[in-house]
Amino acid sequence: MSEAEQQKPSHIALLGVPIEIGAAQAGTLMGPAALRTAGIARVLEQLELRVDDHGDLSIPAVVSDGPVPANTKFYEEVKTWIRLLSERAYWLAQSGAVPIFMGGDHSLSMGSINGVARFWQEKGRPLFALWVDAHADYNTPDTTITGNMHGMSAAFLCGEPGLDNLLGGLPRASITPDQLDLIGTRSVDPLERKLLRERRVAIADMRAIDEFGVAVLIRRVIDRVKARNGVLHVSFDVDFLDPSVAPGVGTTVPGGATYREAHLIMELLHDSGLVRSVDIVELNPFLDERGRTARVVVELIGSLFGLQITDRPTPTNAVLPD
């Protein structure tokens, strides 16, 4: 039996996170409903996985308990979402399920990844985050141009200053910059680029994909996670895909990944047996074409959890040259 088969998850927990205030464009709050309509549960169940849909997260009254950092739009509202989601993500990870957080804009990752990272830190295993995204999302309040908090999520998760009271009294389970991998990056702000360079964050931009191919790049990530006995969180922003493939996003950037490249990434991640939690973010049905983008995303999630055209053995991951 292969390593991936031994570690194959059997239980998926779906949680909708209909947040849109972290982004500039309204509409991502409809993302969870679009994914359900496109059949995400049905596809996963066809793979003989138990699927529990926990509905959509809803927040109580907005919490105000401290100063609001400059250059952070809707900080109080985002903060309330993140605190609730972090606790729910921790609980879902404890349950033994692989949680899929259906967004919603990318600010939700500040809560989802913090919660699952806290769980795995208690287990003594590092959590690595694969940021599948056209954007680096490594801004801070000091570097941001827009003030939109979905562009600060990766920086917050890596412990960068500026949002230190976001979680209040809840544990902040930061990952280190060497536990973050960006792939598909093609839009980075000037000060954000400087910070990424200083932190030596691994970036596989679209030139790297064109030059080396996604298989080489993803296997490097897999090898690094395995070498440290880690687990992997996949934070999948729909704008990673080229707009011709996935028009239903509010932050489209030309020159994105193809349908085939995206499926290969997901298949290789499935083969690795390392994925233990997933975000799906920035799907905006208001901008979509008759559900086309939602259907593509559901197909990709199917590949991530083992859907394939023909039965084939899991390939071994060859050691890559330096």
mmCIF file of C-alpha atoms in Angstrom:
data_model
loop_
_atom_site.group_PDB
_atom_site.id
_atom_site.type_symbol
_atom_site.label_atom_id
_atom_site.label_comp_id
_atom_site.label_asym_id
_atom_site.label_seq_id
_atom_site.Cartn_x
_atom_site.Cartn_y
_atom_site.Cartn_z
ATOM 1 C CA MET A 1 0.000 0.000 0.000
ATOM 2 C CA SER A 2 1.358 3.423 -0.914
ATOM 3 C CA GLU A 3 2.049 6.166 1.621
ATOM 4 C CA ALA A 4 -0.761 8.289 0.177
ATOM 5 C CA GLU A 5 -3.232 5.404 0.485
ATOM 6 C CA GLN A 6 -2.225 4.824 4.114
ATOM 7 C CA GLN A 7 -2.825 8.484 4.934
ATOM 8 C CA LYS A 8 -5.878 8.991 2.777
ATOM 9 C CA PRO A 9 -8.450 11.101 4.637
ATOM 10 C CA SER A 10 -11.859 9.567 5.108
ATOM 11 C CA HIS A 11 -13.762 12.493 6.618
ATOM 12 C CA ILE A 12 -14.288 15.983 5.164
ATOM 13 C CA ALA A 13 -15.828 18.914 7.046
ATOM 14 C CA LEU A 14 -17.243 21.729 4.928
ATOM 15 C CA LEU A 15 -17.632 25.155 6.502
ATOM 16 C CA GLY A 16 -18.882 28.212 4.646
ATOM 17 C CA VAL A 17 -17.261 31.517 5.575
ATOM 18 C CA PRO A 18 -19.284 34.207 3.740
ATOM 19 C CA ILE A 19 -17.017 37.167 4.382
ATOM 20 C CA GLU A 20 -16.507 39.864 1.734
ATOM 21 C CA ILE A 21 -15.452 42.951 3.677
ATOM 22 C CA GLY A 22 -11.758 42.049 3.523
ATOM 23 C CA ALA A 23 -11.826 42.719 -0.231
ATOM 24 C CA ALA A 24 -12.743 45.700 -2.396
ATOM 25 C CA GLN A 25 -15.325 43.902 -4.546
ATOM 26 C CA ALA A 26 -18.627 42.691 -3.082
ATOM 27 C CA GLY A 27 -19.928 39.237 -3.937
ATOM 28 C CA THR A 28 -17.640 36.675 -2.298
ATOM 29 C CA LEU A 29 -20.205 36.126 0.458
ATOM 30 C CA MET A 30 -22.079 34.078 -2.158
ATOM 31 C CA GLY A 31 -19.086 31.796 -2.695
ATOM 32 C CA PRO A 32 -20.090 28.999 -0.276
ATOM 33 C CA ALA A 33 -23.573 28.729 -1.817
ATOM 34 C CA ALA A 34 -22.088 28.582 -5.320
ATOM 35 C CA LEU A 35 -19.740 25.749 -4.346
ATOM 36 C CA ARG A 36 -22.600 23.799 -2.820
ATOM 37 C CA THR A 37 -24.735 24.363 -5.923
ATOM 38 C CA ALA A 38 -21.843 23.187 -8.107
ATOM 39 C CA GLY A 39 -21.847 19.917 -6.163
ATOM 40 C CA ILE A 40 -18.778 20.005 -3.945
ATOM 41 C CA ALA A 41 -20.272 17.574 -1.409
ATOM 42 C CA ARG A 42 -21.490 15.219 -4.111
ATOM 43 C CA VAL A 43 -18.088 15.047 -5.804
ATOM 44 C CA LEU A 44 -16.335 14.275 -2.516
ATOM 45 C CA GLU A 45 -18.912 11.652 -1.560
ATOM 46 C CA GLN A 46 -18.363 9.914 -4.904
ATOM 47 C CA LEU A 47 -14.755 9.455 -3.754
ATOM 48 C CA GLU A 48 -16.105 7.439 -0.793
ATOM 49 C CA LEU A 49 -15.411 10.225 1.661
ATOM 50 C CA ARG A 50 -17.718 11.041 4.523
ATOM 51 C CA VAL A 51 -18.777 14.661 4.120
ATOM 52 C CA ASP A 52 -20.293 16.735 6.919
ATOM 53 C CA ASP A 53 -21.525 20.179 5.930
ATOM 54 C CA HIS A 54 -21.435 22.474 8.956
ATOM 55 C CA GLY A 55 -23.302 25.242 7.182
ATOM 56 C CA ASP A 56 -22.131 28.842 7.091
ATOM 57 C CA LEU A 57 -20.338 30.622 9.886
ATOM 58 C CA SER A 58 -22.251 33.629 11.133
ATOM 59 C CA ILE A 59 -20.851 36.249 13.445
ATOM 60 C CA PRO A 60 -22.500 37.962 16.397
ATOM 61 C CA ALA A 61 -22.264 41.687 17.030
ATOM 62 C CA VAL A 62 -18.957 43.233 16.007
ATOM 63 C CA VAL A 63 -16.358 43.304 18.776
ATOM 64 C CA SER A 64 -14.665 46.615 19.632
ATOM 65 C CA ASP A 65 -11.914 46.135 22.178
ATOM 66 C CA GLY A 66 -8.928 48.220 21.256
ATOM 67 C CA PRO A 67 -7.402 50.718 18.846
ATOM 68 C CA VAL A 68 -7.901 50.181 15.130
ATOM 69 C CA PRO A 69 -4.612 50.056 13.194
ATOM 70 C CA ALA A 70 -4.201 52.607 10.429
ATOM 71 C CA ASN A 71 -4.763 51.465 6.833
ATOM 72 C CA THR A 72 -7.039 48.540 7.734
ATOM 73 C CA LYS A 73 -10.477 48.759 6.160
ATOM 74 C CA PHE A 74 -13.309 47.130 8.144
ATOM 75 C CA TYR A 75 -10.808 46.030 10.779
ATOM 76 C CA GLU A 76 -13.389 45.532 13.535
ATOM 77 C CA GLU A 77 -15.615 43.389 11.326
ATOM 78 C CA VAL A 78 -12.728 41.272 10.013
ATOM 79 C CA LYS A 79 -11.404 40.851 13.541
ATOM 80 C CA THR A 80 -14.745 39.479 14.723
ATOM 81 C CA TRP A 81 -14.848 36.966 11.867
ATOM 82 C CA ILE A 82 -11.253 35.848 12.415
ATOM 83 C CA ARG A 83 -11.622 35.200 16.126
ATOM 84 C CA LEU A 84 -14.696 33.050 15.642
ATOM 85 C CA LEU A 85 -13.224 31.190 12.679
ATOM 86 C CA SER A 86 -9.935 30.453 14.434
ATOM 87 C CA GLU A 87 -11.773 28.693 17.252
ATOM 88 C CA ARG A 88 -14.004 26.791 14.831
ATOM 89 C CA ALA A 89 -11.019 25.736 12.698
ATOM 90 C CA TYR A 90 -9.219 24.439 15.785
ATOM 91 C CA TRP A 91 -12.290 22.428 16.765
ATOM 92 C CA LEU A 92 -12.709 20.970 13.286
ATOM 93 C CA ALA A 93 -9.046 19.926 13.194
ATOM 94 C CA GLN A 94 -9.479 18.258 16.581
ATOM 95 C CA SER A 95 -12.415 16.266 15.213
ATOM 96 C CA GLY A 96 -10.112 14.370 12.856
ATOM 97 C CA ALA A 97 -11.795 15.722 9.723
ATOM 98 C CA VAL A 98 -10.029 17.526 6.900
ATOM 99 C CA PRO A 99 -11.714 20.948 6.994
ATOM 100 C CA ILE A 100 -12.489 22.786 3.767
ATOM 101 C CA PHE A 101 -13.169 26.464 4.443
ATOM 102 C CA MET A 102 -15.360 27.808 1.655
ATOM 103 C CA GLY A 103 -15.038 31.551 1.276
ATOM 104 C CA GLY A 104 -15.376 34.349 1.193
ATOM 105 C CA ASP A 105 -12.370 36.596 0.662
ATOM 106 C CA HIS A 106 -8.793 35.690 1.578
ATOM 107 C CA SER A 107 -8.867 37.490 4.916
ATOM 108 C CA LEU A 108 -10.577 34.351 6.275
ATOM 109 C CA SER A 109 -7.225 32.524 6.139
ATOM 110 C CA MET A 110 -6.022 34.544 9.115
ATOM 111 C CA GLY A 111 -8.536 32.557 11.152
ATOM 112 C CA SER A 112 -8.636 29.199 9.380
ATOM 113 C CA ILE A 113 -4.877 28.663 9.223
ATOM 114 C CA ASN A 114 -4.291 30.050 12.708
ATOM 115 C CA GLY A 115 -6.750 27.512 14.098
ATOM 116 C CA VAL A 116 -5.369 24.466 12.289
ATOM 117 C CA ALA A 117 -1.754 25.558 12.925
ATOM 118 C CA ARG A 118 -2.535 25.709 16.642
ATOM 119 C CA PHE A 119 -3.827 22.123 16.510
ATOM 120 C CA TRP A 120 -0.785 20.785 14.652
ATOM 121 C CA GLN A 121 1.642 22.676 16.874
ATOM 122 C CA GLU A 122 0.105 20.884 19.836
ATOM 123 C CA LYS A 123 0.685 17.624 17.948
ATOM 124 C CA GLY A 124 4.348 18.521 17.475
ATOM 125 C CA ARG A 125 4.103 18.787 13.671
ATOM 126 C CA PRO A 126 4.713 21.984 11.702
ATOM 127 C CA LEU A 127 1.980 23.265 9.412
ATOM 128 C CA PHE A 128 3.117 24.508 6.014
ATOM 129 C CA ALA A 129 0.892 26.786 3.946
ATOM 130 C CA LEU A 130 0.830 26.552 0.153
ATOM 131 C CA TRP A 131 -0.494 29.909 -1.091
ATOM 132 C CA VAL A 132 -1.969 29.205 -4.520
ATOM 133 C CA ASP A 133 -2.689 32.753 -5.572
ATOM 134 C CA ALA A 134 -1.995 35.512 -8.088
ATOM 135 C CA HIS A 135 -1.170 37.768 -5.127
ATOM 136 C CA ALA A 136 1.335 37.366 -2.304
ATOM 137 C CA ASP A 137 -1.009 38.795 0.359
ATOM 138 C CA TYR A 138 2.095 39.726 2.367
ATOM 139 C CA ASN A 139 1.213 43.338 3.086
ATOM 140 C CA THR A 140 1.051 44.880 6.533
ATOM 141 C CA PRO A 141 -0.723 48.076 7.598
ATOM 142 C CA ASP A 142 2.592 49.853 6.943
ATOM 143 C CA THR A 143 3.053 48.533 3.394
ATOM 144 C CA THR A 144 -0.477 48.222 2.017
ATOM 145 C CA ILE A 145 -1.633 50.480 -0.800
ATOM 146 C CA THR A 146 -5.356 49.703 -0.556
ATOM 147 C CA GLY A 147 -5.904 48.925 3.125
ATOM 148 C CA ASN A 148 -7.868 45.803 2.120
ATOM 149 C CA MET A 149 -7.212 43.117 4.704
ATOM 150 C CA HIS A 150 -7.374 40.165 2.344
ATOM 151 C CA GLY A 151 -3.961 41.387 1.166
ATOM 152 C CA MET A 152 -2.479 41.069 4.683
ATOM 153 C CA SER A 153 -3.428 37.485 5.507
ATOM 154 C CA ALA A 154 -0.139 35.710 4.712
ATOM 155 C CA ALA A 155 1.889 38.365 6.519
ATOM 156 C CA PHE A 156 -0.269 38.064 9.628
ATOM 157 C CA LEU A 157 0.089 34.280 9.624
ATOM 158 C CA CYS A 158 3.871 34.616 9.495
ATOM 159 C CA GLY A 159 3.882 36.800 12.587
ATOM 160 C CA GLU A 160 4.456 40.171 10.942
ATOM 161 C CA PRO A 161 3.589 43.134 13.201
ATOM 162 C CA GLY A 162 0.711 45.549 12.751
ATOM 163 C CA LEU A 163 -2.308 43.358 13.513
ATOM 164 C CA ASP A 164 -1.197 42.180 16.933
ATOM 165 C CA ASN A 165 -4.594 42.490 18.637
ATOM 166 C CA LEU A 166 -6.519 40.772 15.833
ATOM 167 C CA LEU A 167 -7.048 37.589 17.855
ATOM 168 C CA GLY A 168 -7.482 39.307 21.224
ATOM 169 C CA GLY A 169 -6.777 36.765 23.945
ATOM 170 C CA LEU A 170 -6.872 33.754 21.617
ATOM 171 C CA PRO A 171 -3.623 31.897 20.847
ATOM 172 C CA ARG A 172 -1.703 33.183 17.838
ATOM 173 C CA ALA A 173 -0.144 30.127 16.216
ATOM 174 C CA SER A 174 2.161 31.812 13.738
ATOM 175 C CA ILE A 175 4.086 29.903 11.110
ATOM 176 C CA THR A 176 7.570 30.954 10.060
ATOM 177 C CA PRO A 177 8.229 32.470 6.624
ATOM 178 C CA ASP A 178 10.021 29.274 5.573
ATOM 179 C CA GLN A 179 6.741 27.404 6.140
ATOM 180 C CA LEU A 180 5.006 29.525 3.501
ATOM 181 C CA ASP A 181 5.218 28.776 -0.232
ATOM 182 C CA LEU A 182 3.696 31.063 -2.841
ATOM 183 C CA ILE A 183 2.849 29.658 -6.256
ATOM 184 C CA GLY A 184 1.338 31.401 -9.265
ATOM 185 C CA THR A 185 2.297 34.857 -7.986
ATOM 186 C CA ARG A 186 2.071 37.622 -10.579
ATOM 187 C CA SER A 187 0.932 40.756 -8.718
ATOM 188 C CA VAL A 188 3.021 42.115 -5.816
ATOM 189 C CA ASP A 189 3.124 45.639 -4.379
ATOM 190 C CA PRO A 190 6.535 47.413 -4.159
ATOM 191 C CA LEU A 191 6.925 47.461 -0.360
ATOM 192 C CA GLU A 192 5.395 44.000 -0.152
ATOM 193 C CA ARG A 193 8.087 42.736 -2.558
ATOM 194 C CA LYS A 194 10.796 44.195 -0.321
ATOM 195 C CA LEU A 195 9.359 42.487 2.757
ATOM 196 C CA LEU A 196 9.086 39.143 0.971
ATOM 197 C CA ARG A 197 12.718 39.408 -0.090
ATOM 198 C CA GLU A 198 13.835 40.248 3.464
ATOM 199 C CA ARG A 199 11.930 37.260 4.864
ATOM 200 C CA ARG A 200 13.185 34.962 2.069
ATOM 201 C CA VAL A 201 9.711 33.609 1.378
ATOM 202 C CA ALA A 202 9.729 30.929 -1.333
ATOM 203 C CA ILE A 203 7.972 32.242 -4.438
ATOM 204 C CA ALA A 204 7.216 30.249 -7.569
ATOM 205 C CA ASP A 205 5.875 32.976 -9.828
ATOM 206 C CA MET A 206 4.427 32.483 -13.288
ATOM 207 C CA ARG A 207 7.872 32.716 -14.902
ATOM 208 C CA ALA A 208 9.046 29.827 -12.718
ATOM 209 C CA ILE A 209 5.956 27.840 -13.741
ATOM 210 C CA ASP A 210 6.675 28.551 -17.411
ATOM 211 C CA GLU A 211 10.360 27.707 -17.027
ATOM 212 C CA PHE A 212 10.256 24.609 -14.805
ATOM 213 C CA GLY A 213 6.651 23.396 -14.863
ATOM 214 C CA VAL A 214 4.333 22.940 -11.904
ATOM 215 C CA ALA A 215 5.387 19.324 -11.244
ATOM 216 C CA VAL A 216 8.968 20.265 -10.360
ATOM 217 C CA LEU A 217 7.866 23.197 -8.208
ATOM 218 C CA ILE A 218 5.186 21.331 -6.272
ATOM 219 C CA ARG A 219 7.440 18.340 -5.648
ATOM 220 C CA ARG A 220 10.005 20.675 -4.115
ATOM 221 C CA VAL A 221 7.355 21.887 -1.677
ATOM 222 C CA ILE A 222 6.283 18.315 -0.917
ATOM 223 C CA ASP A 223 9.867 17.220 -0.287
ATOM 224 C CA ARG A 224 10.447 20.113 2.114
ATOM 225 C CA VAL A 225 7.281 19.359 4.090
ATOM 226 C CA LYS A 226 8.094 15.642 4.303
ATOM 227 C CA ALA A 227 11.655 16.363 5.438
ATOM 228 C CA ARG A 228 10.267 18.125 8.527
ATOM 229 C CA ASN A 229 7.426 15.668 9.181
ATOM 230 C CA GLY A 230 4.999 18.457 8.463
ATOM 231 C CA VAL A 231 1.458 18.699 7.163
ATOM 232 C CA LEU A 232 0.114 20.974 4.462
ATOM 233 C CA HIS A 233 -2.650 23.555 4.293
ATOM 234 C CA VAL A 234 -3.677 24.540 0.764
ATOM 235 C CA SER A 235 -4.972 28.099 0.539
ATOM 236 C CA PHE A 236 -6.472 28.233 -2.945
ATOM 237 C CA ASP A 237 -7.412 31.628 -4.330
ATOM 238 C CA VAL A 238 -9.456 31.292 -7.498
ATOM 239 C CA ASP A 239 -7.516 34.150 -9.137
ATOM 240 C CA PHE A 240 -4.557 31.768 -9.385
ATOM 241 C CA LEU A 241 -6.289 30.559 -12.531
ATOM 242 C CA ASP A 242 -6.202 32.559 -15.718
ATOM 243 C CA PRO A 243 -9.344 34.704 -16.110
ATOM 244 C CA SER A 244 -10.186 32.814 -19.287
ATOM 245 C CA VAL A 245 -10.590 29.691 -17.130
ATOM 246 C CA ALA A 246 -12.126 31.294 -14.045
ATOM 247 C CA PRO A 247 -13.742 34.683 -14.660
ATOM 248 C CA GLY A 248 -15.688 34.708 -11.385
ATOM 249 C CA VAL A 249 -13.225 36.637 -9.224
ATOM 250 C CA GLY A 250 -12.972 40.292 -8.286
ATOM 251 C CA THR A 251 -9.187 40.556 -8.616
ATOM 252 C CA THR A 252 -8.446 39.003 -11.999
ATOM 253 C CA VAL A 253 -4.830 39.159 -13.193
ATOM 254 C CA PRO A 254 -3.980 38.097 -16.764
ATOM 255 C CA GLY A 255 -1.458 35.342 -17.359
ATOM 256 C CA GLY A 256 -2.613 32.857 -14.758
ATOM 257 C CA ALA A 257 -2.429 29.088 -14.565
ATOM 258 C CA THR A 258 -4.150 26.872 -17.096
ATOM 259 C CA TYR A 259 -6.836 24.319 -16.314
ATOM 260 C CA ARG A 260 -4.356 21.476 -16.852
ATOM 261 C CA GLU A 261 -1.636 23.041 -14.688
ATOM 262 C CA ALA A 262 -4.087 23.508 -11.831
ATOM 263 C CA HIS A 263 -5.292 19.905 -12.026
ATOM 264 C CA LEU A 264 -1.738 18.581 -12.035
ATOM 265 C CA ILE A 265 -0.966 20.581 -8.896
ATOM 266 C CA MET A 266 -3.999 19.130 -7.156
ATOM 267 C CA GLU A 267 -3.227 15.573 -8.252
ATOM 268 C CA LEU A 268 0.376 15.804 -7.019
ATOM 269 C CA LEU A 269 -0.791 17.201 -3.694
ATOM 270 C CA HIS A 270 -3.223 14.316 -3.346
ATOM 271 C CA ASP A 271 -0.469 11.817 -4.141
ATOM 272 C CA SER A 272 1.683 13.316 -1.375
ATOM 273 C CA GLY A 273 -0.801 12.440 1.391
ATOM 274 C CA LEU A 274 0.122 15.666 3.215
ATOM 275 C CA VAL A 275 -2.956 17.880 2.806
ATOM 276 C CA ARG A 276 -4.901 18.260 6.046
ATOM 277 C CA SER A 277 -6.894 21.462 5.476
ATOM 278 C CA VAL A 278 -7.979 23.684 2.592
ATOM 279 C CA ASP A 279 -9.222 27.213 1.914
ATOM 280 C CA ILE A 280 -11.204 28.107 -1.203
ATOM 281 C CA VAL A 281 -11.307 31.886 -1.453
ATOM 282 C CA GLU A 282 -12.288 34.834 -3.653
ATOM 283 C CA LEU A 283 -14.938 33.001 -5.685
ATOM 284 C CA ASN A 284 -17.384 35.728 -6.675
ATOM 285 C CA PRO A 285 -20.553 34.297 -8.279
ATOM 286 C CA PHE A 286 -21.801 37.813 -9.031
ATOM 287 C CA LEU A 287 -18.979 38.094 -11.591
ATOM 288 C CA ASP A 288 -19.148 34.518 -12.875
ATOM 289 C CA GLU A 289 -20.584 33.160 -16.125
ATOM 290 C CA ARG A 290 -23.479 30.821 -15.275
ATOM 291 C CA GLY A 291 -21.575 29.059 -12.519
ATOM 292 C CA ARG A 292 -18.593 28.248 -14.723
ATOM 293 C CA THR A 293 -15.909 29.188 -12.181
ATOM 294 C CA ALA A 294 -17.623 27.354 -9.333
ATOM 295 C CA ARG A 295 -17.749 24.178 -11.436
ATOM 296 C CA VAL A 296 -14.045 24.453 -12.268
ATOM 297 C CA VAL A 297 -13.185 24.881 -8.585
ATOM 298 C CA VAL A 298 -15.253 21.842 -7.601
ATOM 299 C CA GLU A 299 -13.468 19.788 -10.253
ATOM 300 C CA LEU A 300 -10.114 20.893 -8.846
ATOM 301 C CA ILE A 301 -11.134 19.981 -5.310
ATOM 302 C CA GLY A 302 -12.119 16.584 -6.670
ATOM 303 C CA SER A 303 -8.585 16.142 -8.014
ATOM 304 C CA LEU A 304 -7.127 17.243 -4.692
ATOM 305 C CA PHE A 305 -8.969 14.395 -2.967
ATOM 306 C CA GLY A 306 -8.302 11.666 -5.491
ATOM 307 C CA LEU A 307 -10.538 12.065 -8.510
ATOM 308 C CA GLN A 308 -8.766 10.783 -11.627
ATOM 309 C CA ILE A 309 -9.689 9.689 -15.109
ATOM 310 C CA THR A 310 -8.011 6.281 -14.977
ATOM 311 C CA ASP A 311 -6.740 4.153 -12.133
ATOM 312 C CA ARG A 312 -3.001 4.458 -11.751
ATOM 313 C CA PRO A 313 -0.503 3.892 -8.970
ATOM 314 C CA THR A 314 0.702 6.871 -6.996
ATOM 315 C CA PRO A 315 4.016 7.975 -8.503
ATOM 316 C CA THR A 316 7.008 8.184 -6.224
ATOM 317 C CA ASN A 317 8.455 11.625 -5.731
ATOM 318 C CA ALA A 318 11.986 11.573 -7.111
ATOM 319 C CA VAL A 319 14.695 13.487 -5.290
ATOM 320 C CA LEU A 320 15.227 16.707 -7.176
ATOM 321 C CA PRO A 321 18.675 18.047 -7.974
ATOM 322 C CA ASP A 322 19.849 21.177 -6.203
#
